[in-house]
CSV table of N, CA, C and O in Angstrom, one decimal:
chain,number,residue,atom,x,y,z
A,1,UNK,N,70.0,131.9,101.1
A,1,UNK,CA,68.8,131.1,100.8
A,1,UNK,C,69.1,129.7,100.3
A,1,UNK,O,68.4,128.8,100.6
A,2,UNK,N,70.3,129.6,99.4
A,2,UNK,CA,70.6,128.3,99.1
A,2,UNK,C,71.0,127.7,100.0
A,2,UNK,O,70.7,126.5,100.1
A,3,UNK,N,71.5,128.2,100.9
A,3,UNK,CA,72.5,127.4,102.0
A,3,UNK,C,71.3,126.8,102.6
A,3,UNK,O,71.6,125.6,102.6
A,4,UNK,N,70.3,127.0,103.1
A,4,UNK,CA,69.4,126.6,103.8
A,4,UNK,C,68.1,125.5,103.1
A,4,UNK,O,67.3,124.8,103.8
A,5,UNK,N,68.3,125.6,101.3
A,5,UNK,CA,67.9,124.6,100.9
A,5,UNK,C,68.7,123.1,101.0
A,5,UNK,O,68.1,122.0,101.1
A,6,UNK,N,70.1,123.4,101.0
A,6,UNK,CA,71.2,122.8,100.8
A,6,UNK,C,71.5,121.6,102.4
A,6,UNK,O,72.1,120.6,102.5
A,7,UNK,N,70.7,122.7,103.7
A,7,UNK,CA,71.1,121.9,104.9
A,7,UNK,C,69.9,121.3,104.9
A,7,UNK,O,69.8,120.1,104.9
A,8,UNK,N,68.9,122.0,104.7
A,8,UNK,CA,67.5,121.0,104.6
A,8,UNK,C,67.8,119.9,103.8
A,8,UNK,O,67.4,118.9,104.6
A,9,UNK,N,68.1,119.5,103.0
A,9,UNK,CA,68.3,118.5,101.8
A,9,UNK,C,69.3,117.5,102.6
A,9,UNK,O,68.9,116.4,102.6
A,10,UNK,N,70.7,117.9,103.3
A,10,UNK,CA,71.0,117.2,103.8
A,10,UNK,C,70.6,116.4,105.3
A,10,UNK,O,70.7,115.2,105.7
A,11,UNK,N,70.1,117.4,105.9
A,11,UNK,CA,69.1,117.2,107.4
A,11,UNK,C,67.7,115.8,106.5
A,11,UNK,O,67.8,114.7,107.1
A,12,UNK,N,67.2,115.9,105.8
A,12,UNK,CA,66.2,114.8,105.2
A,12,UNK,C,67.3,114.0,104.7
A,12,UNK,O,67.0,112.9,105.2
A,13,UNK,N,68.3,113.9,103.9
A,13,UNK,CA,69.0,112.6,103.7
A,13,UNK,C,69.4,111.6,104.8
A,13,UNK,O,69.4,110.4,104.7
A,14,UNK,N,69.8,112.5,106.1
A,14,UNK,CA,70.5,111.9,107.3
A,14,UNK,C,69.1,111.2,108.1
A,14,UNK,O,69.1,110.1,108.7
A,15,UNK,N,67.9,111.9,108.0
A,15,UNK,CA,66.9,111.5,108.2
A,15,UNK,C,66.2,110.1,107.6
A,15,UNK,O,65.5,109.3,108.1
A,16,UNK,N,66.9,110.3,106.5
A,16,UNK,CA,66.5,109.1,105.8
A,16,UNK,C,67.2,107.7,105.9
A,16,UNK,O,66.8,106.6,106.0
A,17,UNK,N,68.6,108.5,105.8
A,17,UNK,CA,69.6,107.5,106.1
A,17,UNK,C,69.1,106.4,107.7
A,17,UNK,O,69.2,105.2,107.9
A,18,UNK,N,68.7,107.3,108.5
A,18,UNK,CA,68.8,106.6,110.0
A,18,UNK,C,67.7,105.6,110.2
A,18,UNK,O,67.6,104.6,110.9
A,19,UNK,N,66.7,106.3,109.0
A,19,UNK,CA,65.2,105.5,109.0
A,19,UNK,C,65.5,103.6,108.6
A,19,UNK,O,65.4,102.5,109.1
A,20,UNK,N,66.0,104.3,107.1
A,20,UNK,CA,66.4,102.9,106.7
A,20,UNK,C,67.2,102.0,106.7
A,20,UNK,O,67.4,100.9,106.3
A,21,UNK,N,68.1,102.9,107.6
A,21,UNK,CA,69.1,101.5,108.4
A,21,UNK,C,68.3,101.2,110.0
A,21,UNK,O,68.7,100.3,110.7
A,22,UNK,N,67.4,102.0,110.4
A,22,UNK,CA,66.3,101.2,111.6
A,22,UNK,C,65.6,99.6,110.9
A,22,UNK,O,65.5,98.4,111.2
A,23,UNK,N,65.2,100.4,110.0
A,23,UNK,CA,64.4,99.3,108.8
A,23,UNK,C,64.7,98.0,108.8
A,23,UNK,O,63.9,97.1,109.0
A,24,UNK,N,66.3,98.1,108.2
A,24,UNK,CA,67.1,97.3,107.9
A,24,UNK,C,67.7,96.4,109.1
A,24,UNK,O,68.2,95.3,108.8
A,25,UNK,N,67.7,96.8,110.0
A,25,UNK,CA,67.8,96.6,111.1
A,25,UNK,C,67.2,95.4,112.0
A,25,UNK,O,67.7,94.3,112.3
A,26,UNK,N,65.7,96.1,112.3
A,26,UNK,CA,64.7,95.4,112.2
A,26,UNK,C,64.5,94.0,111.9
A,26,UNK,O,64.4,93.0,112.6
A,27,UNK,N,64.2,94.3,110.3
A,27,UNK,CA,64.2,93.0,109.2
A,27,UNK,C,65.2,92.1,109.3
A,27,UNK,O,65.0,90.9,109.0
A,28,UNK,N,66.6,92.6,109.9
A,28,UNK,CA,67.4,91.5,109.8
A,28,UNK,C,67.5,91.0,110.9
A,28,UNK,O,68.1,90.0,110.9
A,29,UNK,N,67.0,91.3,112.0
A,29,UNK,CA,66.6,91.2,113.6
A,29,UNK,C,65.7,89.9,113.3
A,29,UNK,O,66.1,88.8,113.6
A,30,UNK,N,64.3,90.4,112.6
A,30,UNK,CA,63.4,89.4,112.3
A,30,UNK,C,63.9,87.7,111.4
A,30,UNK,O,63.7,86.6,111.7
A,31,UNK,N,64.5,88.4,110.4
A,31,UNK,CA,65.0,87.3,109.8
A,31,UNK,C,66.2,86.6,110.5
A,31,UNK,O,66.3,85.5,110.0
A,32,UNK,N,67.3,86.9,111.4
A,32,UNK,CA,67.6,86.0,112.4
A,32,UNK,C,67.4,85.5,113.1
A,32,UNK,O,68.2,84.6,113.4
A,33,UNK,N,66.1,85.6,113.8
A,33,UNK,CA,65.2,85.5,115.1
A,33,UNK,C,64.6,84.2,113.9
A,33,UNK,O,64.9,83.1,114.3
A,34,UNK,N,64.1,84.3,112.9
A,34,UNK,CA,63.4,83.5,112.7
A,34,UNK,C,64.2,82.3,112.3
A,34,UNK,O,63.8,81.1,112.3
A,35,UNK,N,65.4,82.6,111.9
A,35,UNK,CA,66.5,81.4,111.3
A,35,UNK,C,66.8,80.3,112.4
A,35,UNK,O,66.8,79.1,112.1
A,36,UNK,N,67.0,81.1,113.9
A,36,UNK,CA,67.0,80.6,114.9
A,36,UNK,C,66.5,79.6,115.2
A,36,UNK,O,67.0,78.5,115.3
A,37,UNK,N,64.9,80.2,115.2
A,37,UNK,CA,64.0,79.4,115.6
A,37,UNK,C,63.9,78.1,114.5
A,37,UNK,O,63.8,76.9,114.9
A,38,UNK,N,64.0,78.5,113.4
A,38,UNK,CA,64.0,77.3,112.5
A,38,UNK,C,65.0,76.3,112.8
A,38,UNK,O,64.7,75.1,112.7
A,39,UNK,N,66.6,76.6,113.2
A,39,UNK,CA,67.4,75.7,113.4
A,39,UNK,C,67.1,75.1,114.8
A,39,UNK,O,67.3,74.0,115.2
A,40,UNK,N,66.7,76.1,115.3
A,40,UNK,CA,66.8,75.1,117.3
A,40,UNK,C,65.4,74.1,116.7
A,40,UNK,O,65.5,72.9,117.0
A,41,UNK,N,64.1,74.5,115.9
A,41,UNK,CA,63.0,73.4,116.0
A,41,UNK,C,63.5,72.5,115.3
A,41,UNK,O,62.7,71.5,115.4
A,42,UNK,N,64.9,72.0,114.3
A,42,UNK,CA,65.4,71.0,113.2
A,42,UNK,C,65.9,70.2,114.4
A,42,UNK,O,65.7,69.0,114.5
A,43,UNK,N,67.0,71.3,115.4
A,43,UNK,CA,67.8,70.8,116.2
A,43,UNK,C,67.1,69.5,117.0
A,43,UNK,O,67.4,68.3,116.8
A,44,UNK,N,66.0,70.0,118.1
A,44,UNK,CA,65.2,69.5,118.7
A,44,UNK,C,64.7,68.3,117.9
A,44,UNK,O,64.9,67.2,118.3
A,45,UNK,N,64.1,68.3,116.6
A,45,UNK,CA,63.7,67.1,116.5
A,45,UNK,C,64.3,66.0,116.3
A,45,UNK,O,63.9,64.9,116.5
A,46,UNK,N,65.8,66.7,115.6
A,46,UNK,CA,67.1,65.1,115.5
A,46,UNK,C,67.4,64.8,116.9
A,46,UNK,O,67.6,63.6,117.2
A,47,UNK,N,67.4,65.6,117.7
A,47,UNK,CA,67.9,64.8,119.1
A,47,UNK,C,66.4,64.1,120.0
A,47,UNK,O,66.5,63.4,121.1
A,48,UNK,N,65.5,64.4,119.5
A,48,UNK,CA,64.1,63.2,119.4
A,48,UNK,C,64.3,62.6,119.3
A,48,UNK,O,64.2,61.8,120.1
A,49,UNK,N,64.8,62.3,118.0
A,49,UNK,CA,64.6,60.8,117.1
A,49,UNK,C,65.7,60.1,117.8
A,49,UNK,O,65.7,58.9,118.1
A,50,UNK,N,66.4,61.0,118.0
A,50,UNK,CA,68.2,60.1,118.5
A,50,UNK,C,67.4,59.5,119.8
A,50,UNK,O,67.4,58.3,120.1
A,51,UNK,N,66.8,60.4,120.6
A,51,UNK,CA,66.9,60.0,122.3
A,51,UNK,C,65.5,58.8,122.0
A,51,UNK,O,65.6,57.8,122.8
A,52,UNK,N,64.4,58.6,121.1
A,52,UNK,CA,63.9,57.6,120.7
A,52,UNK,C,64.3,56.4,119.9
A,52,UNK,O,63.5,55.6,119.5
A,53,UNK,N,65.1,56.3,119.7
A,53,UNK,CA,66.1,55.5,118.6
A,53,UNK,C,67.0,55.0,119.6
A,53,UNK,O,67.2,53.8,119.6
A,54,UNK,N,67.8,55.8,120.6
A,54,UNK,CA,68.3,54.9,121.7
A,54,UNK,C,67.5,54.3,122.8
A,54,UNK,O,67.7,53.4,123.6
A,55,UNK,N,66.4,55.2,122.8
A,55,UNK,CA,65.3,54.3,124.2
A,55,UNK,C,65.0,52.8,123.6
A,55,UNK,O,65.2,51.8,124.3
A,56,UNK,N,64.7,52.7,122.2
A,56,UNK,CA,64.2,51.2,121.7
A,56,UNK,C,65.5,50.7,121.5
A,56,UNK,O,65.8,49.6,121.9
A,57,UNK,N,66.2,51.2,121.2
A,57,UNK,CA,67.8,50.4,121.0
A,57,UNK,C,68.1,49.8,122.8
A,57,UNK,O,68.6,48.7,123.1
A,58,UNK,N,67.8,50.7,123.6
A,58,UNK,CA,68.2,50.4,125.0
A,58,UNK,C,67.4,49.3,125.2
A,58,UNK,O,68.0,48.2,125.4
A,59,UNK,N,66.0,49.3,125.3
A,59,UNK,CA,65.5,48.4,125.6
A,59,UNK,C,65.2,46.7,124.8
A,59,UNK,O,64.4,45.7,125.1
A,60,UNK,N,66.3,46.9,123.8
A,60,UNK,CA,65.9,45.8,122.9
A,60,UNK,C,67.0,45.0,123.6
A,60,UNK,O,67.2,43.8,123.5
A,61,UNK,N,67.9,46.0,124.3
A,61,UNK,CA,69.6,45.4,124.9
A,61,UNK,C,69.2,44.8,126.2
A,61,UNK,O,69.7,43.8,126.7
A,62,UNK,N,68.0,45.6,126.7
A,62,UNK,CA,68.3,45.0,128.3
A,62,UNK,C,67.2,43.8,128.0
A,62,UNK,O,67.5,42.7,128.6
A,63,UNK,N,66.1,43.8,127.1
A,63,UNK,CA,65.6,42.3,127.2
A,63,UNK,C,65.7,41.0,126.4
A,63,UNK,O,65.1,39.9,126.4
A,64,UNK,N,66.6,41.4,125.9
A,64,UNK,CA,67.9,40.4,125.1
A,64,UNK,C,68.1,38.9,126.2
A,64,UNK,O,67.8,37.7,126.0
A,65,UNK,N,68.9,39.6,127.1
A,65,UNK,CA,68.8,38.3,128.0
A,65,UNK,C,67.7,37.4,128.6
A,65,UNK,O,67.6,36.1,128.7
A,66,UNK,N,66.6,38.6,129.0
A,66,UNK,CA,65.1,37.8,129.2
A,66,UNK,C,64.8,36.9,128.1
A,66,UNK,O,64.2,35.9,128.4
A,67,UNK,N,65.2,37.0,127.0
A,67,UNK,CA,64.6,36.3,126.0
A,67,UNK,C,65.2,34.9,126.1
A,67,UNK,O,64.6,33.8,125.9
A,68,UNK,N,67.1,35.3,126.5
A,68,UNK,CA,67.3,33.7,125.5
A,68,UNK,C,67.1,33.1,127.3
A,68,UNK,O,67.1,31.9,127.5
């Protein structure tokens, strides 16, 4: 009779164990996924500014000559 409280007890720990490393799992899935996304939207917007920052830089070069 003990033996069988003893595998139950362990059968629910392993049970438990598998739950909360799914859990764990999950959540760190999510919070990578979301780290991602935060770095590629930082990424994207510095290479904005850069590719707008050389469009006006480009074009201040090419009508440089028009001017003088």
């Amino acid at each position: 009779m003990m033996m069988a409280f003893v595998a139950a007890f362990f059968a629910g720990a392993m049970v438990a164990v598998v739950v909360a490393a799914f859990f764990a799992a999950v959540i760190f899935m999510a919070f990578f996924l979301f780290a991602a996304d935060f770095a590629m939207w930082v990424m994207a917007g510095f290479l904005f500014v850069r590719m707008v920052l050389n469009t006006i830089m480009a074009h201040r070069l090419l009508s440089f000559p028009l001017i003088c």
